[in-house]
Coordinates of C-alpha atoms and ligand atoms in Angstrom, one line a residue:
X727 CA 0.0 0.0 0.0
X728 CA 1.4 3.5 -0.9
X729 CA 2.0 5.8 2.1
X730 CA -0.5 8.6 2.9
X731 CA 0.2 12.0 1.5
X732 CA -0.6 15.6 2.5
X733 CA -1.9 17.7 -0.4
X734 CA -1.9 21.5 0.0
X735 CA -4.3 23.7 -2.0
X736 CA -6.0 27.0 -1.7
X737 CA -9.5 25.8 -2.4
X738 CA -10.8 22.3 -1.8
X739 CA -14.0 21.6 -3.7
X740 CA -16.0 18.5 -2.6
X741 CA -18.2 17.4 -5.5
X742 CA -18.2 17.9 -9.3
X743 CA -21.6 19.0 -10.4
X744 CA -22.5 22.5 -11.8
X745 CA -21.8 24.3 -8.5
X746 CA -18.4 22.7 -7.9
X747 CA -17.1 23.1 -11.5
X748 CA -18.4 26.6 -11.9
X749 CA -16.9 27.6 -8.6
X750 CA -13.6 26.0 -9.6
X751 CA -13.5 27.8 -13.0
X752 CA -14.0 31.2 -11.3
X753 CA -11.8 30.7 -8.2
X754 CA -8.9 29.3 -10.3
X755 CA -8.3 33.0 -11.3
X756 CA -6.9 33.6 -7.8
X757 CA -5.9 30.3 -6.3
X758 CA -5.1 26.6 -6.8
X759 CA -8.3 24.5 -6.8
X760 CA -8.5 20.8 -5.9
X761 CA -11.8 19.0 -6.8
X762 CA -12.4 15.8 -5.0
X763 CA -15.2 13.6 -6.4
X764 CA -16.4 10.2 -5.3
X765 CA -16.6 8.6 -8.7
X766 CA -16.1 10.0 -12.2
X767 CA -16.3 13.7 -12.7
X768 CA -19.6 13.5 -14.6
X769 CA -21.3 11.3 -12.0
X770 CA -23.2 14.2 -10.5
X771 CA -26.9 15.0 -10.2
X772 CA -26.5 17.9 -12.7
X773 CA -25.8 15.4 -15.4
X774 CA -29.4 14.0 -15.0
X775 CA -31.1 17.4 -15.0
X776 CA -33.4 17.5 -18.0
X777 CA -35.4 20.8 -17.9
X778 CA -32.9 23.6 -17.4
X779 CA -32.1 26.9 -15.6
X780 CA -34.9 29.3 -14.6
X781 CA -34.0 32.9 -15.4
X782 CA -35.8 36.0 -16.7
X783 CA -34.8 36.0 -20.3
X784 CA -37.9 37.2 -22.2
X785 CA -39.7 40.5 -22.6
X786 CA -43.0 39.3 -21.2
X787 CA -41.3 38.3 -17.9
X788 CA -39.8 40.4 -15.0
X789 CA -37.5 39.8 -12.1
X790 CA -40.4 40.8 -9.8
X791 CA -42.6 38.1 -11.4
X792 CA -39.9 35.4 -11.0
X793 CA -39.5 36.4 -7.4
X794 CA -43.2 36.3 -6.8
X795 CA -43.6 32.8 -8.3
X796 CA -40.7 31.5 -6.2
X797 CA -42.1 33.0 -3.0
X798 CA -45.6 31.7 -3.6
X799 CA -44.3 28.2 -4.3
X800 CA -42.0 28.4 -1.2
X801 CA -45.2 28.5 1.0
X802 CA -44.1 31.3 3.4
X803 CA -40.5 30.2 4.1
X804 CA -38.4 31.9 1.3
X805 CA -35.9 34.4 2.4
X806 CA -36.9 37.4 0.2
X807 CA -33.5 39.0 0.2
X808 CA -32.0 35.8 -1.2
X809 CA -34.8 35.3 -3.7
X810 CA -34.3 38.8 -5.1
X811 CA -30.5 38.6 -5.4
X812 CA -30.7 35.1 -7.0
X813 CA -33.3 36.0 -9.6
X814 CA -31.5 39.3 -10.4
X815 CA -28.1 37.7 -10.9
X816 CA -29.6 34.8 -12.9
X817 CA -29.7 36.2 -16.4
X818 CA -26.0 37.3 -16.4
X819 CA -24.9 33.9 -15.1
X820 CA -26.8 32.1 -17.9
X821 CA -25.1 34.4 -20.5
X822 CA -21.8 33.5 -18.9
X823 CA -22.5 29.8 -19.3
X824 CA -23.4 30.4 -23.0
X825 CA -20.5 32.8 -23.7
X826 CA -17.6 31.7 -21.6
X827 CA -18.3 27.9 -21.5
X828 CA -20.1 27.6 -24.9
X829 CA -23.2 25.9 -23.5
X830 CA -25.5 25.7 -26.6
X831 CA -28.9 26.7 -25.2
X832 CA -31.7 25.9 -27.6
X833 CA -33.0 28.9 -29.5
X834 CA -36.0 29.6 -31.8
X835 CA -35.8 30.5 -35.5
X836 CA -35.5 34.2 -34.5
X837 CA -32.5 33.5 -32.3
X838 CA -34.3 34.1 -29.0
X839 CA -34.0 31.4 -26.3
X840 CA -36.7 28.7 -26.7
X841 CA -37.9 28.8 -23.1
X842 CA -39.7 26.0 -21.2
X843 CA -42.5 26.2 -18.7
X844 CA -42.8 24.2 -15.5
X845 CA -44.9 24.0 -12.3
X846 CA -45.3 27.2 -10.3
X847 CA -43.9 29.4 -13.1
X848 CA -46.4 31.9 -14.5
X849 CA -44.1 32.6 -17.5
X850 CA -41.9 30.6 -19.8
X851 CA -38.4 31.1 -18.3
X852 CA -36.5 27.8 -18.3
X853 CA -33.5 28.0 -20.6
X854 CA -32.6 24.6 -21.8
X855 CA -30.5 22.4 -24.2
X856 CA -33.3 20.3 -25.7
X857 CA -34.3 18.0 -22.9
X858 CA -30.8 17.1 -21.7
X859 CA -29.7 20.4 -20.3
X860 CA -27.7 19.1 -17.3
X861 CA -25.6 16.7 -19.5
X862 CA -24.8 19.4 -22.0
X863 CA -23.8 21.9 -19.2
X864 CA -21.5 19.2 -17.7
X865 CA -19.9 18.4 -21.0
X866 CA -18.9 22.1 -21.5
X867 CA -17.9 22.7 -17.9
X868 CA -15.7 19.6 -17.7
X869 CA -14.1 20.5 -21.0
X870 CA -13.2 24.0 -19.9
X871 CA -12.2 23.1 -16.3
X872 CA -9.9 20.3 -17.4
X873 CA -7.9 22.7 -19.4
X874 CA -7.2 25.1 -16.6
X875 CA -3.7 24.5 -15.1
X876 CA -4.7 25.7 -11.7
X877 CA -7.3 23.0 -11.2
X878 CA -6.7 19.4 -10.2
X879 CA -9.5 16.9 -10.3
X880 CA -9.2 13.8 -8.1
X881 CA -11.8 11.2 -9.2
X882 CA -12.6 8.2 -7.1
X883 CA -11.7 9.9 -3.8
X884 CA -14.2 10.2 -0.9
X885 CA -14.1 12.7 1.8
X886 CA -14.4 10.9 5.2
X887 CA -14.4 13.9 7.5
X888 CA -13.7 17.6 7.4
X889 CA -10.7 18.9 9.4
X890 CA -11.7 21.3 12.2
X891 CA -9.5 23.5 14.3
X892 CA -11.8 22.8 17.3
X893 CA -10.2 19.3 17.4
X894 CA -6.9 21.1 18.3
X895 CA -8.5 23.1 21.1
X896 CA -8.7 26.3 18.9
X897 CA -11.6 28.4 17.7
X898 CA -13.5 26.4 15.1
X899 CA -12.5 26.7 11.5
X900 CA -12.3 24.3 8.6
X901 CA -8.9 23.6 7.1
X902 CA -9.4 20.7 4.7
X903 CA -10.5 17.1 4.9
X904 CA -9.4 13.5 5.2
X905 CA -10.0 11.8 1.8
X906 CA -10.0 8.1 1.0
X907 CA -8.5 7.0 -2.3
X908 CA -11.0 4.3 -3.3
X909 CA -8.6 2.6 -5.6
X910 CA -5.9 2.0 -3.0
X911 CA -7.7 2.3 0.3
X912 CA -5.2 4.9 1.4
X913 CA -6.3 7.9 3.5
X914 CA -4.8 11.1 2.4
X915 CA -5.1 14.6 3.9
X916 CA -6.0 17.8 2.0
X917 CA -5.1 21.0 3.6
X918 CA -6.9 24.0 2.2
X919 CA -7.5 27.7 2.9
X920 CA -11.2 27.4 2.1
X921 CA -13.3 24.2 1.8
X922 CA -16.3 24.3 -0.4
X923 CA -19.1 21.6 -0.1
X924 CA -20.7 21.1 -3.5
X925 CA -21.6 17.5 -2.9
X926 CA -25.2 17.6 -4.0
X927 CA -28.3 16.1 -2.3
X928 CA -29.5 13.1 -0.5
X929 CA -32.2 11.3 -2.5
X930 CA -30.7 7.9 -1.8
X931 CA -32.1 8.3 1.7
X932 CA -35.4 7.2 0.1
X933 CA -36.1 3.8 -1.5
X934 CA -37.3 5.4 -4.8
X935 CA -35.4 8.4 -6.1
X936 CA -34.5 10.3 -9.3
X937 CA -31.0 10.9 -7.8
X938 CA -27.8 9.2 -8.8
X939 CA -26.2 6.6 -6.4
X940 CA -23.8 9.3 -5.1
X941 CA -26.5 11.4 -3.4
X942 CA -26.3 10.2 0.1
X943 CA -26.1 13.4 2.1
X944 CA -22.3 13.4 2.6
X945 CA -21.9 17.1 2.7
X946 CA -24.7 17.7 5.1
X947 CA -23.6 15.1 7.6
X948 CA -19.9 16.0 7.5
X949 CA -20.7 19.7 8.0
X950 CA -23.1 18.9 10.8
X951 CA -20.4 16.8 12.5
X952 CA -18.0 19.7 12.8
X953 CA -20.7 22.1 14.1
X954 CA -22.2 23.7 10.9
X955 CA -25.9 24.7 11.1
X956 CA -28.3 22.7 9.1
X957 CA -31.7 24.0 8.1
X958 CA -35.2 22.7 7.0
X959 CA -34.3 19.1 6.4
X960 CA -37.9 18.1 6.7
X961 CA -38.6 19.7 3.3
X962 CA -37.7 16.9 1.0
X963 CA -39.1 17.3 -2.5
X964 CA -40.8 14.4 -4.3
X965 CA -40.8 14.7 -8.1
X966 CA -44.3 13.8 -9.2
X967 CA -43.4 11.9 -12.3
X968 CA -40.7 9.2 -12.6
X969 CA -41.1 6.6 -15.2
X970 CA -42.8 3.5 -13.7
X971 CA -41.1 0.5 -15.1
X972 CA -39.2 -2.2 -13.1
X973 CA -36.3 -2.0 -15.5
X974 CA -35.9 1.8 -15.6
X975 CA -33.8 2.8 -12.7
X976 CA -35.0 6.3 -11.7
X977 CA -35.7 7.8 -15.1
X978 CA -37.3 11.2 -14.8
X979 CA -40.2 12.3 -17.0
X980 CA -39.5 16.1 -16.9
X981 CA -42.1 18.5 -15.6
X982 CA -41.6 20.3 -18.9
X983 CA -44.0 17.7 -20.4
X984 CA -46.7 19.0 -18.2
X985 CA -45.5 22.5 -19.2
X986 CA -46.3 21.5 -22.9
X987 CA -49.8 20.2 -22.1
X988 CA -49.2 16.7 -20.6
X989 CA -52.3 15.6 -18.6
X990 CA -52.2 13.3 -15.5
X991 CA -54.8 10.5 -15.7
X992 CA -56.0 7.5 -13.9
X993 CA -55.6 4.1 -15.6
X994 CA -59.2 4.4 -16.9
X995 CA -58.3 7.7 -18.7
X996 CA -60.0 10.1 -16.2
X997 CA -58.0 13.3 -15.7
X998 CA -57.8 14.2 -12.0
X999 CA -55.7 17.3 -11.3
X1000 CA -58.7 19.7 -11.5
X1001 CA -60.0 18.2 -8.3
X1002 CA -56.8 19.2 -6.5
X1003 CA -55.7 22.6 -7.8
X1004 CA -57.0 25.3 -10.2
X1005 CA -53.4 25.3 -11.6
X1006 CA -54.0 21.6 -12.5
X1007 CA -50.9 19.9 -13.9
X1008 CA -48.8 23.1 -13.3
X1009 CA -49.5 23.4 -9.6
X1010 CA -46.4 23.4 -7.4
X1011 CA -44.8 19.9 -7.0
X1012 CA -45.9 19.3 -3.5
X1013 CA -49.5 19.6 -4.6
X1014 CA -49.1 17.4 -7.7
X1015 CA -47.1 14.7 -5.8
X1016 CA -49.7 14.5 -3.0
X1017 CA -52.5 14.4 -5.6
X1018 CA -50.8 11.4 -7.3
X1019 CA -50.1 9.7 -4.0
X1020 CA -53.8 10.1 -3.1
X1021 CA -55.0 8.8 -6.5
X1022 CA -52.8 5.7 -6.2
X1023 CA -54.2 5.1 -2.7
X1024 CA -57.8 5.5 -3.9
X1025 CA -57.5 3.3 -7.0
X1026 CA -55.0 0.8 -5.6
X1027 CA -53.0 1.2 -8.9
X1028 CA -49.2 1.0 -9.0
X1029 CA -49.0 4.2 -11.0
X1030 CA -50.9 7.0 -12.7
X1031 CA -50.4 8.0 -16.4
X1032 CA -49.1 11.2 -18.1
X1033 CA -50.7 11.7 -21.5
X1034 CA -49.3 14.0 -24.1
X1035 CA -50.3 12.1 -27.2
X1036 CA -52.5 15.0 -28.3
X1037 CA -49.4 17.1 -29.1
X1038 CA -48.5 14.9 -32.0
X1039 CA -45.5 12.8 -32.9
X1040 CA -43.6 15.4 -34.8
X1041 CA -43.6 17.9 -31.9
X1042 CA -42.9 15.3 -29.3
X1043 CA -39.9 13.7 -31.1
X1044 CA -38.4 17.2 -31.6
X1045 CA -39.1 18.7 -28.2
X1046 CA -38.5 15.7 -26.0
X1047 CA -35.9 13.8 -28.0
X1048 CA -34.2 12.2 -25.0
X1049 CA -37.4 11.2 -23.2
X1050 CA -39.0 9.8 -26.4
X1051 CA -35.9 7.6 -27.0
X1052 CA -35.6 6.5 -23.4
X1053 CA -39.3 5.6 -22.9
X1054 CA -39.3 3.7 -26.3
X1055 CA -36.4 1.6 -24.9
X1056 CA -38.9 0.4 -22.3
X1057 CA -41.6 -0.3 -24.9
X1058 CA -43.6 2.9 -24.4
X1059 CA -44.3 5.1 -27.4
X1060 CA -45.2 8.4 -25.8
X1061 CA -46.6 9.7 -29.1
X1062 CA -49.3 7.0 -29.0
X1063 CA -49.8 6.0 -25.4
X1064 CA -49.8 7.6 -21.9
X1065 CA -46.6 7.1 -19.9
X1066 CA -46.9 5.3 -16.5
X1067 CA -45.5 7.5 -13.8
X1068 CA -45.0 7.6 -10.0
X1069 CA -43.5 10.1 -7.5
X1070 CA -40.0 9.7 -6.1
X1071 CA -37.6 11.6 -3.9
X1072 CA -35.9 14.3 -5.9
X1073 CA -34.5 17.3 -4.1
X1074 CA -33.4 18.2 -0.6
X1075 CA -34.7 21.7 0.0
X1076 CA -32.9 21.9 3.4
X1077 CA -29.2 21.8 3.8
X1078 CA -26.1 23.4 5.3
X1079 CA -27.1 27.0 6.3
X1080 CA -25.2 29.6 4.4
X1081 CA -25.3 33.4 4.0
X1082 CA -25.6 35.3 0.7
X1083 CA -21.9 34.4 -0.2
X1084 CA -22.3 30.7 0.4
X1085 CA -20.4 30.9 3.7
X1086 CA -21.5 28.6 6.6
X1087 CA -21.2 29.5 10.3
X1088 CA -17.8 27.7 10.4
X1089 CA -15.0 30.0 9.2
X1090 CA -13.5 28.9 5.8
X1091 CA -16.3 26.4 5.1
X1092 CA -18.7 27.1 2.3
X1093 CA -21.6 25.2 0.8
X1094 CA -23.1 25.7 -2.7
X1095 CA -25.8 24.0 -4.7
X1096 CA -28.2 21.3 -3.4
X1097 CA -26.1 20.7 -0.2
X1098 CA -26.7 24.2 1.0
X1099 CA -29.7 26.0 2.4
X1100 CA -29.7 29.6 1.1
X1101 CA -33.4 30.4 1.8
X1102 CA -34.2 30.5 -1.9
X1103 CA -36.6 27.5 -1.9
X1104 CA -38.5 27.9 1.3
X1105 CA -40.9 25.0 2.0
X1106 CA -41.0 23.9 -1.7
X1107 CA -38.5 24.5 -4.5
X1108 CA -39.9 25.8 -7.8
X1109 CA -38.7 23.8 -10.8
X1110 CA -35.4 24.7 -12.4
X1111 CA -34.6 27.2 -9.6
X1112 CA -31.9 24.8 -8.4
X1113 CA -29.4 25.1 -11.3
X1114 CA -30.0 28.8 -11.0
X1115 CA -29.1 28.8 -7.3
X1116 CA -26.0 26.6 -7.9
X1117 CA -24.7 29.0 -10.5
X1118 CA -25.4 32.2 -8.6
X1119 CA -24.0 31.0 -5.3
X1120 CA -21.0 29.3 -6.9
X1121 CA -20.1 32.6 -8.5
X1122 CA -20.6 34.5 -5.3
X1123 CA -18.6 32.0 -3.2
X1124 CA -15.7 32.2 -5.7
X1125 CA -15.5 35.9 -5.0
X1126 CA -15.7 35.6 -1.2
X1127 CA -13.2 32.7 -0.7
X1128 CA -10.3 35.0 -1.6
X1129 CA -10.9 36.8 1.7
X1130 CA -10.4 33.6 3.8
X1131 CA -7.4 33.7 6.1
X1132 CA -5.6 30.4 6.4
X1133 CA -5.9 28.4 9.6
X1134 CA -4.0 25.3 10.3
X1135 CA -2.5 23.6 13.3
X1136 CA 1.3 23.3 13.7
X1137 CA 1.1 19.6 13.4
X1138 CA -1.6 17.6 11.8
X1139 CA -3.0 14.6 13.7
X1140 CA -3.1 11.8 11.1
X1141 CA -6.2 9.7 10.5
X1142 CA -6.4 6.9 13.1
X1143 CA -8.0 3.6 12.4
X1144 CA -7.5 2.5 16.0
X1145 CA -7.5 -1.2 16.4
X1146 CA -9.4 -1.6 13.2
X1147 CA -9.5 -4.9 11.5
X1148 CA -10.8 -5.9 8.1
X1149 CA -14.5 -6.7 8.1
X1150 CA -16.1 -9.5 6.2
X1151 CA -19.6 -8.4 7.2
X1152 CA -20.6 -6.4 4.2
X1153 CA -24.0 -7.8 4.7
X1154 CA -24.5 -5.7 7.8
X1155 CA -23.9 -2.5 5.7
X1156 CA -26.2 -3.7 2.9
X1157 CA -29.0 -4.6 5.4
X1158 CA -28.8 -1.2 7.2
X1159 CA -28.6 0.7 4.0
X1160 CA -31.8 -1.0 2.8
X1161 CA -33.6 -0.6 6.1
X1162 CA -33.0 3.1 6.3
X1163 CA -34.3 3.7 2.7
X1164 CA -37.4 1.6 3.3
X1165 CA -38.1 3.2 6.6
X1166 CA -37.8 6.7 5.1
X1167 CA -40.0 5.8 2.2
X1168 CA -42.7 4.2 4.3
X1169 CA -42.7 6.6 7.3
X1170 CA -41.2 9.9 6.2
X1171 CA -42.6 10.2 2.7
X1172 CA -45.1 12.4 0.9
X1173 CA -47.7 12.0 3.7
X1174 CA -46.4 11.7 7.3
X1175 CA -48.0 11.2 10.8
X1176 CA -46.7 11.5 14.3
X1177 CA -46.7 7.7 14.8
X1178 CA -44.9 7.1 11.6
X1179 CA -42.2 9.6 12.4
X1180 CA -41.8 8.2 15.9
X1181 CA -41.3 4.7 14.4
X1182 CA -38.8 6.0 11.9
X1183 CA -36.8 7.8 14.6
X1184 CA -36.7 4.6 16.7
X1185 CA -35.4 2.5 13.7
X1186 CA -32.9 5.1 12.7
X1187 CA -31.5 5.5 16.2
X1188 CA -31.0 1.7 16.5
X1189 CA -29.2 1.6 13.1
X1190 CA -27.1 4.6 14.0
X1191 CA -25.9 2.9 17.2
X1192 CA -25.0 -0.2 15.2
X1193 CA -23.1 1.9 12.6
X1194 CA -21.2 3.7 15.4
X1195 CA -20.1 0.4 16.8
X1196 CA -19.3 -1.0 13.4
X1197 CA -17.6 2.2 12.1
X1198 CA -15.1 2.4 14.9
X1199 CA -14.3 -1.2 15.1
X1200 CA -13.6 -2.1 11.5
X1201 CA -11.6 -0.6 8.7
X1202 CA -13.4 2.2 7.0
X1203 CA -14.8 1.4 3.5
X1204 CA -16.6 3.6 1.0
X1205 CA -19.8 1.7 1.7
X1206 CA -19.5 2.3 5.5
X1207 CA -18.7 6.0 5.0
X1208 CA -21.8 6.4 2.9
X1209 CA -24.0 4.5 5.3
X1210 CA -22.8 6.6 8.2
X1211 CA -23.7 9.7 6.2
X1212 CA -27.0 8.3 5.0
X1213 CA -28.1 7.5 8.6
X1214 CA -27.2 10.9 9.9
X1215 CA -29.0 12.7 7.0
X1216 CA -32.1 10.5 7.6
X1217 CA -31.9 11.3 11.3
X1218 CA -31.8 15.1 10.6
X1219 CA -34.8 14.8 8.2
X1220 CA -36.9 12.9 10.8
X1221 CA -35.7 15.2 13.6
X1222 CA -36.8 18.3 11.7
X1223 CA -40.1 16.7 10.7
X1224 CA -40.9 15.8 14.3
X1225 CA -40.4 19.4 15.3
X1226 CA -42.6 21.0 12.7
X1227 CA -46.1 20.6 14.1
X1228 CA -48.0 21.8 11.0
X1229 CA -48.3 21.0 7.3
X1230 CA -46.5 23.4 4.9
X1231 CA -45.1 23.0 1.4
X1232 CA -43.4 19.6 1.2
X1233 CA -44.0 18.6 4.8
X1234 CA -47.5 17.2 5.2
X1235 CA -48.4 15.6 8.6
X1236 CA -52.0 14.2 8.8
X1237 CA -52.0 15.0 12.6
X1238 CA -51.5 18.7 11.8
X1239 CA -53.1 19.2 8.3
X1240 CA -52.9 23.1 8.4
X1241 CA -50.1 25.6 8.2
X1242 CA -49.5 27.4 11.5
X1243 CA -48.1 31.0 11.7
X1244 CA -46.0 29.8 14.7
X1245 CA -44.0 27.6 12.4
X1246 CA -43.5 30.2 9.7
X1247 CA -39.7 30.0 10.4
X1248 CA -36.8 27.8 9.5
X1249 CA -35.9 24.7 11.5
X1250 CA -32.2 25.1 12.4
X1251 CA -30.2 22.3 13.8
X1252 CA -26.7 22.3 15.2
X1253 CA -24.9 19.5 16.9
X1254 CA -24.9 20.1 20.6
X1255 CA -27.1 21.7 23.2
X1256 CA -29.9 24.3 23.1
X1257 CA -33.7 24.3 22.5
X1258 CA -33.7 23.8 18.8
X1259 CA -30.5 21.7 18.5
X1260 CA -30.4 18.0 18.3
X1261 CA -28.5 16.8 21.3
X1262 CA -25.3 15.1 20.1
X1263 CA -25.2 11.4 20.6
X1264 CA -22.0 10.3 19.0
X1265 CA -21.8 12.0 15.6
Ligands
SIN2595 C1 -37.7 18.2 -14.4 O1 -37.2 18.2 -15.5 O2 -38.9 18.0 -14.1 C2 -36.8 18.5 -13.2 C3 -36.6 19.9 -13.1 C4 -36.2 20.3 -11.6 O3 -36.3 19.4 -10.7 O4 -35.9 21.5 -11.4

């Protein structure tokens, strides 16, 4: 085995989606950037994004209208200052993606952007590259970033824990991370002036999700462990329409289909959204996902159906090239038949609390993209506002990190595996992984209750105790690191949900079916003591 190394850099970026790569490109103008990513550089949630980036780019739209739609969808919890700054900086960031990185956004014959429409938006404002926007953005960002000499990309490396000055008896500040080289099993240390979490979300906490396998809540849990504030974890967004097919692993049927007239129907062909909202198929996602959940319970069917056949084959093949091809692979011709769809976990609206520069409460630790909680989304994220947020806050953080003053101890305490021995009990990890995801799906899903949440907390506490024992007694493996993070993220979601005694946006509890003005505030958790802080057990 090769010896451990210490790598020095100005900016350590954890994660390689839109937020991480855009930050790296901008920050490389004033410092060395090291990007650490768990798998390949393109194995990020951004790659799977179909619809696009929401921004005000047409004459019939306005910044005020974009802000109003975002705030309405956010059900009373958006931070208006953050909403206003995000929507106002959006158009310039989109132009930068097109001009500096060459992202070929789809245009109409007259050269104007061909904008999409999605739930919650009252105007067409989603700029896109056909229906594979995320993949196109990633291609162009990776191409640019890999040519910048100041940037190093470390693929197949996992962050195990962030390095904190508090461990050395000093004022807390982050100065890097322990990283595990997956190919050799060697634990290296990265020392950085600023550390930027861009590690994405946590959809894998649920059994059914649109997210890639990498989305296990790593950033949220490692930040929480060193004392960062985490907010609003109970607001987990379920996308209403994933393809329902046993062979299709988490393929999204973009909301843009409903934007172009797709109608949700029961198996017998009855359209049902009018009974749930006057905005019908274009109601915010929490409303549509709950409506589908309720229909599936009423009919006992395994899915509902999204019918867009009336738009005609020519339009559909051109507008939804990717979705048309993918669904056809599973034997569904969307030009002739409705698509079977079900809701699935999609986006973590909560995350590591940051200010308007992406800075956390821990000096020199930043969070950007889905891992963060900026206050933009409130209790329900409006479609395509997430890539917008990632861009705007990555750009802002790249400006702010240059002000960070380096902190580092005189001598670094190396990673200790204690009396660890190699484990042959991978089955324990697999079992716990599965149990967490099932528990979350069954008890902490679209519709919650006090009893279900209590049961979930009980199960997760037991699993967490087991992981703690297991984690410290055996050699650390990538699977174990992910399981530990998955369990803590699940714990924070349930903990938040148990403390919000109301229904609002994405959090619906049948024991408190109405919103309460008392809870028109964020749930903020910090490891340790205090009235609103989860008491630390062992994290
Ligand atoms: C979609 O294409 O429906 C996903 C867009 C989003 O989640 O913002």
